[in-house]
Coordinates of C-alpha atoms and ligand atoms in Angstrom, one line a residue:
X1 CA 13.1 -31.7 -16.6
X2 CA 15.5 -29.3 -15.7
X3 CA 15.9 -25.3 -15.8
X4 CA 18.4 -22.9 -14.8
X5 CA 16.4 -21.0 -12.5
X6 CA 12.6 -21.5 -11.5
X7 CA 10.6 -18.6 -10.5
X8 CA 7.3 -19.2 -8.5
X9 CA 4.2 -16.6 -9.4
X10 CA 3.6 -14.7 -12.0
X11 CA 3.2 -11.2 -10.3
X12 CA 4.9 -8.0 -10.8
X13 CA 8.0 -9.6 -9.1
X14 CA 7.8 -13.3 -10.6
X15 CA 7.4 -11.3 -14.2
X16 CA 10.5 -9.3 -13.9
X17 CA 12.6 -12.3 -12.5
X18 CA 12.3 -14.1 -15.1
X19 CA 12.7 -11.7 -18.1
X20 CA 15.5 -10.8 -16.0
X21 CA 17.1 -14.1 -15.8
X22 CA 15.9 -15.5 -19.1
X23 CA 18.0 -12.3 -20.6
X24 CA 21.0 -13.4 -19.8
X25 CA 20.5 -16.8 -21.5
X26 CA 19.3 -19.2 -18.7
X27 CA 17.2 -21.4 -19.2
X28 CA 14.1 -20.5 -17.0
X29 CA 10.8 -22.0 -15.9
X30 CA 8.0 -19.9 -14.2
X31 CA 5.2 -22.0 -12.7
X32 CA 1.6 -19.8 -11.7
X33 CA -1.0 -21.7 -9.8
X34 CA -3.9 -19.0 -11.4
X35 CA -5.0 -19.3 -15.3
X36 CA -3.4 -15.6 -16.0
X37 CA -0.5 -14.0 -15.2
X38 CA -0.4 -11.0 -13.2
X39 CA -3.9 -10.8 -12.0
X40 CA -3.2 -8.6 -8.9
X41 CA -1.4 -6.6 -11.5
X42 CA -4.6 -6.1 -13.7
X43 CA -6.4 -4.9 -10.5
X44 CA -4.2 -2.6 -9.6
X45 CA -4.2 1.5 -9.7
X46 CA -8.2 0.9 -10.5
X47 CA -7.6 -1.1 -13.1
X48 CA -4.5 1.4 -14.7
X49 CA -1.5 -0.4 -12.8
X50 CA 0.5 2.6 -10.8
X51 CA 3.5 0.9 -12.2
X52 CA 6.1 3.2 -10.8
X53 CA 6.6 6.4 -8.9
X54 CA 9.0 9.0 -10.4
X55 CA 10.0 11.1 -6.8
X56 CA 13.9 10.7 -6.3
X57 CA 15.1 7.7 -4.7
X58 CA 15.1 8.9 -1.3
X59 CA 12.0 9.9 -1.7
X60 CA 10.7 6.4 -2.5
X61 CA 12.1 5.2 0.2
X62 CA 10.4 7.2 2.7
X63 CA 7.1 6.0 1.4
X64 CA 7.9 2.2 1.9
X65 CA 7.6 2.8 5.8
X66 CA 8.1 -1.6 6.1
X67 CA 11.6 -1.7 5.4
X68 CA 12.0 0.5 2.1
X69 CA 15.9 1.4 3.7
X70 CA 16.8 -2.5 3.4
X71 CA 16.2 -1.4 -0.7
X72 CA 18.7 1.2 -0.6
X73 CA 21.2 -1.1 -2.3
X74 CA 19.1 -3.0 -4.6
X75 CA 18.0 0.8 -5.7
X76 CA 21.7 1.5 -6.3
X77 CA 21.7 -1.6 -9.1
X78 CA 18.0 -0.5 -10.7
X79 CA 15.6 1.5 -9.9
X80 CA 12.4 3.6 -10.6
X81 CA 13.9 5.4 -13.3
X82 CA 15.0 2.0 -14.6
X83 CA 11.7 0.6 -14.9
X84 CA 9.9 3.6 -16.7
X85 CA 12.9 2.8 -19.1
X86 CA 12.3 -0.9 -19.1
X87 CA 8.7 -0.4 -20.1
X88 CA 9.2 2.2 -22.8
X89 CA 11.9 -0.2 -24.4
X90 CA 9.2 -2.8 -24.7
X91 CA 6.8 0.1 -26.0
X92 CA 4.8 0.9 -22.5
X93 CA 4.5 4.6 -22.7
X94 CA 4.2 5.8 -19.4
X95 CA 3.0 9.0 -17.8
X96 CA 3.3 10.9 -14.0
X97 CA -0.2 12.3 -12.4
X98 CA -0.1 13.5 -9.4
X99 CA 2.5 12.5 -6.5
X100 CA 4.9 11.4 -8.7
X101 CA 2.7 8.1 -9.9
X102 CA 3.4 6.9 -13.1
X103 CA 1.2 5.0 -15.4
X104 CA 0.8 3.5 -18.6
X105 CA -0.6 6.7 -21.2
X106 CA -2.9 3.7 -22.3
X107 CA -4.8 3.9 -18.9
X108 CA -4.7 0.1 -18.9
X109 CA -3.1 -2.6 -16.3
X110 CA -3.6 -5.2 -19.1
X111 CA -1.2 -2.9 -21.6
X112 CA 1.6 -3.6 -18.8
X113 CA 0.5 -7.2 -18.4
X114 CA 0.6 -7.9 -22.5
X115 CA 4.2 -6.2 -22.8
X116 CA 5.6 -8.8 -19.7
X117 CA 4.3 -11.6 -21.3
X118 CA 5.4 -10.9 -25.4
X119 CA 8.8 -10.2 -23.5
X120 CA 9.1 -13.6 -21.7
X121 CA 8.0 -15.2 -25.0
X122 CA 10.6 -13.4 -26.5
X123 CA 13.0 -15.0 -24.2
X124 CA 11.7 -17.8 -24.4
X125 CA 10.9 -18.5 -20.8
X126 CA 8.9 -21.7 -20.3
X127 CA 5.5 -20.5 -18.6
X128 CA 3.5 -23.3 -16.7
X129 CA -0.3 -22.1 -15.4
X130 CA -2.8 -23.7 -13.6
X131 CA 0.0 -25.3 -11.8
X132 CA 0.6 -24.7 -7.9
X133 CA 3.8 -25.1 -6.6
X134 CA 3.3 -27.6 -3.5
X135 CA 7.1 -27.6 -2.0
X136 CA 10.3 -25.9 -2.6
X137 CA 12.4 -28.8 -2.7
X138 CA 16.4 -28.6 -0.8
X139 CA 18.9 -31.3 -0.9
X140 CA 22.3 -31.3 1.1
X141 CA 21.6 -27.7 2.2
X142 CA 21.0 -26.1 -1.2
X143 CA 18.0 -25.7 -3.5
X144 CA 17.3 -29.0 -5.6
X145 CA 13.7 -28.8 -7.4
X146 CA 10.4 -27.8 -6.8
X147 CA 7.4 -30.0 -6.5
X148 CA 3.7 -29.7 -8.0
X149 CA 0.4 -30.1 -6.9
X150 CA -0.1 -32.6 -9.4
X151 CA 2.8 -34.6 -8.1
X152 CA 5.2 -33.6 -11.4
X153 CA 8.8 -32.3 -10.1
X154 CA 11.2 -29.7 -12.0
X155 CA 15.3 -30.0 -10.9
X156 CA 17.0 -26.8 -10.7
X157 CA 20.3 -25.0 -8.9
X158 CA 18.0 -21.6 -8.1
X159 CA 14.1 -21.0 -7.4
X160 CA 13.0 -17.3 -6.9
X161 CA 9.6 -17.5 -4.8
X162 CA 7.4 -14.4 -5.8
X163 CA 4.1 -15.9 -4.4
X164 CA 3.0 -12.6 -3.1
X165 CA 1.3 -11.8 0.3
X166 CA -1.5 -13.2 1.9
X167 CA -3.8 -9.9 0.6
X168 CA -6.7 -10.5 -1.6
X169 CA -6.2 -14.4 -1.7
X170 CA -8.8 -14.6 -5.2
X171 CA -5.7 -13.2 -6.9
X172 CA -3.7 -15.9 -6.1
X173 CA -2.1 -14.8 -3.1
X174 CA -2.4 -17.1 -0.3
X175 CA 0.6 -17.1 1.1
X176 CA 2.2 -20.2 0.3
X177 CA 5.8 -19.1 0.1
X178 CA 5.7 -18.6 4.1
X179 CA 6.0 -22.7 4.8
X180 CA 8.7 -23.1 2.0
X181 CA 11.0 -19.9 3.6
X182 CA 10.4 -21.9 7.3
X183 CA 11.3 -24.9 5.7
X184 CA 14.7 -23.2 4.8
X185 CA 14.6 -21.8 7.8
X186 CA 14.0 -18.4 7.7
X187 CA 11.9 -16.2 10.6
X188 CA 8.3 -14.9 9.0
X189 CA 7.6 -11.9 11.0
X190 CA 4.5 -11.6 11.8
X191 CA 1.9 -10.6 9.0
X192 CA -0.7 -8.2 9.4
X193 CA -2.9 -5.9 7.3
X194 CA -1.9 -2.5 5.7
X195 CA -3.2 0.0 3.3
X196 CA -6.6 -1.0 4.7
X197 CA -9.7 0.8 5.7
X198 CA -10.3 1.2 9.7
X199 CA -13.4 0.0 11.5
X200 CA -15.2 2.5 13.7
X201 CA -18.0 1.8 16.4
X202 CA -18.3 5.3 16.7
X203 CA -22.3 6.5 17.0
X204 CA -21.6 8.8 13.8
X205 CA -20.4 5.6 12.0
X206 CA -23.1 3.2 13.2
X207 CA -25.7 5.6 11.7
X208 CA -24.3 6.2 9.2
X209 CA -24.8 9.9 9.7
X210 CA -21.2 10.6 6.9
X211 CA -21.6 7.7 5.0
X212 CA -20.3 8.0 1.2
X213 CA -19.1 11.5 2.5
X214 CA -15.2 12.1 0.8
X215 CA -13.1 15.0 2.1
X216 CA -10.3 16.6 0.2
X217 CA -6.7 17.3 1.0
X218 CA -7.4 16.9 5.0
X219 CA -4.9 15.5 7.6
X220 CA -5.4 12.8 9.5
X221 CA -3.3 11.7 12.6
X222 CA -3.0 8.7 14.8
X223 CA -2.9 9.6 18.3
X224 CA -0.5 7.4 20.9
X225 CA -2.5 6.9 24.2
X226 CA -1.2 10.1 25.5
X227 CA -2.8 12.2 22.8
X228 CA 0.2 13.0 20.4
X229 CA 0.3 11.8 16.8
X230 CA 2.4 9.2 15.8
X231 CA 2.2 10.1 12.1
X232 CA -0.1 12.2 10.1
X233 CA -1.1 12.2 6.5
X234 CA -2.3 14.6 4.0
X235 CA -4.4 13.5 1.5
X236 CA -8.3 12.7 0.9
X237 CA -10.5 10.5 3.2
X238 CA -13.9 9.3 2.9
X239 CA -16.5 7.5 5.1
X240 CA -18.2 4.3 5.2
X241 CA -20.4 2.0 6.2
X242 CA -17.8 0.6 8.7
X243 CA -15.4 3.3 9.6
X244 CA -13.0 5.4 7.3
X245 CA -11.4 4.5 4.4
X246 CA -9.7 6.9 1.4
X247 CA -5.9 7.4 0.2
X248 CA -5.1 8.9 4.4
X249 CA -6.3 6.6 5.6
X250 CA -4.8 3.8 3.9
X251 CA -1.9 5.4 5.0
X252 CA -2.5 6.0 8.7
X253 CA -3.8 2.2 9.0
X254 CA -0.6 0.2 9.9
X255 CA 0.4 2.6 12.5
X256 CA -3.3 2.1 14.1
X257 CA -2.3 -1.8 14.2
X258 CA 0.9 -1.2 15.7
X259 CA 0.1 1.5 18.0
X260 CA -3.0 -1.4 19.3
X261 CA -0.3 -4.1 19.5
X262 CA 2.1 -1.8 21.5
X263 CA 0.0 -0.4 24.0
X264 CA -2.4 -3.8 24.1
X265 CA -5.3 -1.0 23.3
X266 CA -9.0 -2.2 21.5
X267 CA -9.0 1.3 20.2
X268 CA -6.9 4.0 19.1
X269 CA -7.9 7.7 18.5
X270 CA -7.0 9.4 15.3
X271 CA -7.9 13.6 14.5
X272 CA -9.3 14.9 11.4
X273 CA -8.0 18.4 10.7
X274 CA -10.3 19.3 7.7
X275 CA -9.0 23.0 7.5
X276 CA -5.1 22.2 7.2
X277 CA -3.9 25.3 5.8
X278 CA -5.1 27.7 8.8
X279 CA -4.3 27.8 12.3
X280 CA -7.3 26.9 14.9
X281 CA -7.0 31.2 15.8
X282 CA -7.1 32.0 12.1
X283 CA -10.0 29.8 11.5
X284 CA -11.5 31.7 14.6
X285 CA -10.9 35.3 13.6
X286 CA -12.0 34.6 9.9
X287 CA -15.5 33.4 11.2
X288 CA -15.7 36.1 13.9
X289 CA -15.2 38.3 10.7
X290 CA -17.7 36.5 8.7
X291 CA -19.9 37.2 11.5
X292 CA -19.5 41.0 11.8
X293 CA -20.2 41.4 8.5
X294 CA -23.6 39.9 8.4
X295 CA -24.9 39.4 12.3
X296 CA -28.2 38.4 11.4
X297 CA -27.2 35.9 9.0
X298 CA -27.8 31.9 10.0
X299 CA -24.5 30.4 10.9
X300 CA -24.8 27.9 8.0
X301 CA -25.2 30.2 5.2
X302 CA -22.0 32.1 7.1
X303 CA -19.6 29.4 7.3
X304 CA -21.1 28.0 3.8
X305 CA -18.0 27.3 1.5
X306 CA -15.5 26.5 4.5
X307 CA -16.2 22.8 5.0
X308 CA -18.5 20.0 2.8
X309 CA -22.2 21.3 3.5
X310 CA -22.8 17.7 5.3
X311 CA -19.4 17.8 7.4
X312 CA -20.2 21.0 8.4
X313 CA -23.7 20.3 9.4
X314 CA -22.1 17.4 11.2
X315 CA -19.6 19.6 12.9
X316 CA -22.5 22.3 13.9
X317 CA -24.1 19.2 15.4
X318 CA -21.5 18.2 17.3
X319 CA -21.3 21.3 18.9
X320 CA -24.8 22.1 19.2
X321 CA -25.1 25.1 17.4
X322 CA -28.4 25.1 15.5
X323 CA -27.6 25.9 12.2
X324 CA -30.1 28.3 11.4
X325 CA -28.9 30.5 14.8
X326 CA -27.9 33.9 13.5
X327 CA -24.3 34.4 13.9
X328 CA -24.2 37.2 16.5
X329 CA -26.8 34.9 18.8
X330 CA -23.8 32.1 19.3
X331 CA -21.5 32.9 22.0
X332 CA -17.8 33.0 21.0
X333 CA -16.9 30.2 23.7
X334 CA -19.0 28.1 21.0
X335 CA -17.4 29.1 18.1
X336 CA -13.8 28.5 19.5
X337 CA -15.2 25.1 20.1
X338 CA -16.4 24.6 16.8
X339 CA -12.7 25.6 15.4
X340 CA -11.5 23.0 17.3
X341 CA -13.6 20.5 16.2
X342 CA -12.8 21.6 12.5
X343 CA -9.1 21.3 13.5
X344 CA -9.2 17.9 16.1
X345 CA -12.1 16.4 15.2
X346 CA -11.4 13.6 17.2
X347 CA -12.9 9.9 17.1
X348 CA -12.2 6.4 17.6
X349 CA -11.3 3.4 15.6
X350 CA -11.1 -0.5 17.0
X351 CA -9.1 -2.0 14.5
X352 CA -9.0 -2.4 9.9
X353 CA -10.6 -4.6 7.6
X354 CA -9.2 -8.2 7.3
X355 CA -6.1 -9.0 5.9
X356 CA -7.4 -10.6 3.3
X357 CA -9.3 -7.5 2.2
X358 CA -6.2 -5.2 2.5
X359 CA -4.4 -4.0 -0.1
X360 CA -0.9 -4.9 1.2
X361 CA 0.5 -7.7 3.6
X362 CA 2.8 -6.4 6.3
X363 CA 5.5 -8.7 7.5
X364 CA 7.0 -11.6 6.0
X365 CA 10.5 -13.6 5.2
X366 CA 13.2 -11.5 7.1
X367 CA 14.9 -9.2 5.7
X368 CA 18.0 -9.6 8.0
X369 CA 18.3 -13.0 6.2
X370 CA 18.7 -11.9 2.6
X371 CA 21.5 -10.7 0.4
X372 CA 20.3 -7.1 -0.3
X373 CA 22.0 -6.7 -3.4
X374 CA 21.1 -10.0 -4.7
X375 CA 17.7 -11.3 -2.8
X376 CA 19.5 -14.5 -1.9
X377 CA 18.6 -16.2 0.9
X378 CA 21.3 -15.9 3.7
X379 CA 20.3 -19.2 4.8
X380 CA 19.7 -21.5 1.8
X381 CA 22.1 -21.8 -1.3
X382 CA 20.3 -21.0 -4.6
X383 CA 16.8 -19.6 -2.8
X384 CA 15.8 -16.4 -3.8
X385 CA 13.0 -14.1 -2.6
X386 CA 11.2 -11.2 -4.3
X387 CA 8.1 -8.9 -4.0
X388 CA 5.4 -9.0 -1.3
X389 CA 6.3 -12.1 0.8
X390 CA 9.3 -9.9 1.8
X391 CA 8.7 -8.3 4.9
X392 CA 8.9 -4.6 2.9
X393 CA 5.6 -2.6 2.2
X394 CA 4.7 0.6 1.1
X395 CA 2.3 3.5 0.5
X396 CA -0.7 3.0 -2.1
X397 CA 1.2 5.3 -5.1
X398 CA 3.3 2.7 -6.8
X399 CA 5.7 2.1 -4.0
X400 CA 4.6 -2.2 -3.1
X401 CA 5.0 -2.8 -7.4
X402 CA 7.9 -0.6 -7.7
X403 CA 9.3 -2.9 -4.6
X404 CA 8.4 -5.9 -6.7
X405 CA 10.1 -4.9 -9.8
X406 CA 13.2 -4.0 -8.1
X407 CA 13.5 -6.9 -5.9
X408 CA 12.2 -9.3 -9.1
X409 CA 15.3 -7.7 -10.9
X410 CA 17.8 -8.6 -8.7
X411 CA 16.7 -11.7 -7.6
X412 CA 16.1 -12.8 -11.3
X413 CA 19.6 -11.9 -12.6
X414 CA 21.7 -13.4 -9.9
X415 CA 19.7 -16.6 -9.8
X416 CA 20.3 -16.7 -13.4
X417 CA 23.8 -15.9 -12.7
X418 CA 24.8 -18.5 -9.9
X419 CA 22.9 -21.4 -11.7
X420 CA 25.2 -20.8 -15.5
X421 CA 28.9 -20.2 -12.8
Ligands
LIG1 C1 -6.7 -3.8 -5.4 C2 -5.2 -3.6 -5.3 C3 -4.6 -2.5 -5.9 C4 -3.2 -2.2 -5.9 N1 -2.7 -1.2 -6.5 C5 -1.4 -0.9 -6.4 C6 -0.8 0.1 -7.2 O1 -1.5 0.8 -8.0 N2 0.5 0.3 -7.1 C7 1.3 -0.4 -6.3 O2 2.5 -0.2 -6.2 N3 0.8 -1.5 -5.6 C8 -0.5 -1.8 -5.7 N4 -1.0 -2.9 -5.0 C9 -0.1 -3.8 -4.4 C10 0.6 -4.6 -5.5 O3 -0.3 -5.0 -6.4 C11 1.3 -5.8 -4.8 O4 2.2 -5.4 -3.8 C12 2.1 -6.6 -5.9 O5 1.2 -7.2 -6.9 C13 2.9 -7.7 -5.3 O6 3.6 -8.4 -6.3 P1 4.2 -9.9 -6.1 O7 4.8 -10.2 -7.4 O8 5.0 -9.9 -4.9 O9 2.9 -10.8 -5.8 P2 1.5 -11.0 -6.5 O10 1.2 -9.9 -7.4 O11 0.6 -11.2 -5.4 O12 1.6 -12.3 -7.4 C14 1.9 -13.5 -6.8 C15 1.6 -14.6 -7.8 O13 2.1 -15.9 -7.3 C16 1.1 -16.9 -7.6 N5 1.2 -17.9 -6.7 C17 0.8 -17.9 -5.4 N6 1.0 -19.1 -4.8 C18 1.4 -19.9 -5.7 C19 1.7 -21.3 -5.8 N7 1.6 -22.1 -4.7 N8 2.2 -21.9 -6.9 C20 2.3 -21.1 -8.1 N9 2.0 -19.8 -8.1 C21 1.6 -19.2 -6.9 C22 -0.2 -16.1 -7.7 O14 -1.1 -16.8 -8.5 C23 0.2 -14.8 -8.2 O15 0.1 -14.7 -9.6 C24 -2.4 -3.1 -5.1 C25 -3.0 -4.2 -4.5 C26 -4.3 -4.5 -4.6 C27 -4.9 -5.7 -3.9

């Protein structure tokens, strides 16, 4: 049989390529390997799908640290405000929380999901499940079919591959794409984990001593060997079993796996500021203050309110204060130690979860080999690319779907395009 275009995967990317290219009349296939369509989608946001973000362009950019300016054009043809748009026309209401994330009023990922698949009906997009694609097939230098596990093969002038990453493989992402791009001979940069929780042997860790322990709106930093922060993040944290995990941390995890790449390190340093808003002399002359008022009181009950009871307990620890010491008993060498400690706590982490338990791939099929403002492949006639195989990534906040939906677009229309010329 023959189609117009094929499109491989039926994630946020594979989706939107083919609505995209069956709306302009194009005959289209799309071929998933899982029994549902979109199930990283369904997962995603907890389960509400953080479909968007609505921060200006720019903006959006900056938080898709893997690539996000090689989007800049592909922006220019749709972009986030485009796909709130999109959804609404097919009747997903959506609506912005904090950061700029939007998501659907319904609170439900399958509300996204339902509205993707009624439209490709619509369009009457041939869907194919519990079908891998085994090969990507190319004939005198240009795309020619694509060829199934089960041995059946579909002819075509265009295939879209939107097979995701290699992240959280029970999804259906296991990276199959990367072979078929080689094969076409395109450069896979090298993958690695991001937006993943980091691994600590730190005693603290190992005992567990802050287990389940979340802290608000604190800033964390990765520190370079020499002590300076490569990047900092504001946002919550929380730790675990394992190490440290939480929205900051998420964020700070890529640079942990670059900075242990760069400088051939086992472990990297990162420094919890927990008291963001006030300087370490502030923090200082607010508790001397504290102290004056009530000498006699225990430190504890003094500082009570300034940090999470068990953080600060932690803290006091660290700095062996006792916590029942009246105030006026603790020398102020002590307490400018303790600031410091509220400001730079300072610990160590020796490397993230697996890839496969992260919530984005970083690396993938070159960007410097793709037509930005289509997603064809520099290299191969009629190959398109979309979504998470690219080597783009972003922040946890809508960023890595919004980048699927863009890319999807694009590569979906001007497949459709090329195969009807
Ligand atoms: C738990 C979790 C929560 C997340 N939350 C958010 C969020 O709220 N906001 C956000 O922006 N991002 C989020 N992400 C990231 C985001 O979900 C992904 O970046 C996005 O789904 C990637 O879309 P994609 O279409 O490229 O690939 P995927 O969604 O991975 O879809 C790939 C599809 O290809 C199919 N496939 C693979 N191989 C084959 C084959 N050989 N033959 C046929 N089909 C194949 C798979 O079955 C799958 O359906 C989250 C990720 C996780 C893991």
């Amino acid at each position: 049989m023959k189609f117009d275009v094929i499109v491989i995967g039926g994630g946020p990317s594979g989706l939107m390529a083919a609505i995209a290219a069956g709306e302009t009349g194009a005959s289209v296939l799309l071929i998933d390997k899982g029994d549902k369509l979109g199930r990283k989608l369904a997962i995603s946001g907890g389960g509400r799908c953080n479909v968007t973000n609505r921060l200006p362009v720019d903006e959006i950019i900056k938080h898709l640290p893997g690539n996000g300016k090689f989007l800049y054009s592909a922006f220019s043809i749709f972009n986030n405000e485009d796909i709130i748009t999109f959804f609404e026309n097919l009747g997903v209401m959506l609506k912005e929380e904090d950061h700029g994330r939007m998501f659907p009023t319904s609170n439900k990922a399958q509300s996204v999901i339902d509205a993707l698949l009624q439209e490709l009906n619509r369009l009457q997009v041939k869907v194919v499940k519990n079908n891998p694609v085994a090969d990507v097939l190319y004939e005198n230098g240009q795309v020619a079919g694509v060829l199934l596990k089960n041995g059946e093969e579909y002819s075509t002038k265009t295939v879209v591959i939107a097979v995701g990453g290699k992240s959280v493989p029970h999804t259906g992402s296991t990276g199959d794409g990367y072979t078929w791009a080689e094969k076409a001979g395109h450069t896979i940069t090298e993958l690695y984990p991001t937006e993943v929780p980091l691994t600590s042997t730190e005693p603290f860790i190992m005992n567990k001593t802050l287990q389940g322990l979340s802290l608000r709106d604190i800033e964390l930093s990765v520190l370079n060997p020499k002590g300076k922060p490569i990047i900092t993040h504001r946002m919550d944290m929380i730790f675990t079993h394992f190490g440290i995990s939480g929205p900051a941390v998420l964020r700070c995890s890529q640079f942990v796996v670059k900075a242990m790449k760069k400088w051939k390190i086992t472990e990297v340093t990162v420094s919890l500021d927990a008291v963001p808003d006030k300087t370490g002399e502030d923090l200082f002359q607010q508790i001397i203050k504290l102290i004056k008022s009530e000498p006699k009181k225990g430190i504890k009950n003094t500082l009570k309110g300034l940090l999470p009871e068990r953080y600060l307990l932690f803290l006091l620890a660290q700095n062996e204060i006792d916590p029942s010491t009246q105030g006026a008993a603790i020398p102020h060498e002590k307490i400018r130690h303790f600031c410091k400690s509220c400001k730079q706590f300072q610990f160590n982490v020796n490397g993230t979860l697996p890839l496969e338990k992260a919530f984005v791939t970083g690396g993938g099929v070159s960007v410097k080999e793709i037509d930005p403002k289509t997603m064809q492949s520099k290299l191969m006639p009629g190959l398109f690319f979309c979504g998470e195989i690219l080597d783009i990534h972003g922040y946890t906040g809508g960023y890595n779907i919004t980048s699927a939906l863009v890319t999807g677009r694009l590569a979906g229309t001007n497949a459709a395009t090329i195969a009807m010329a």
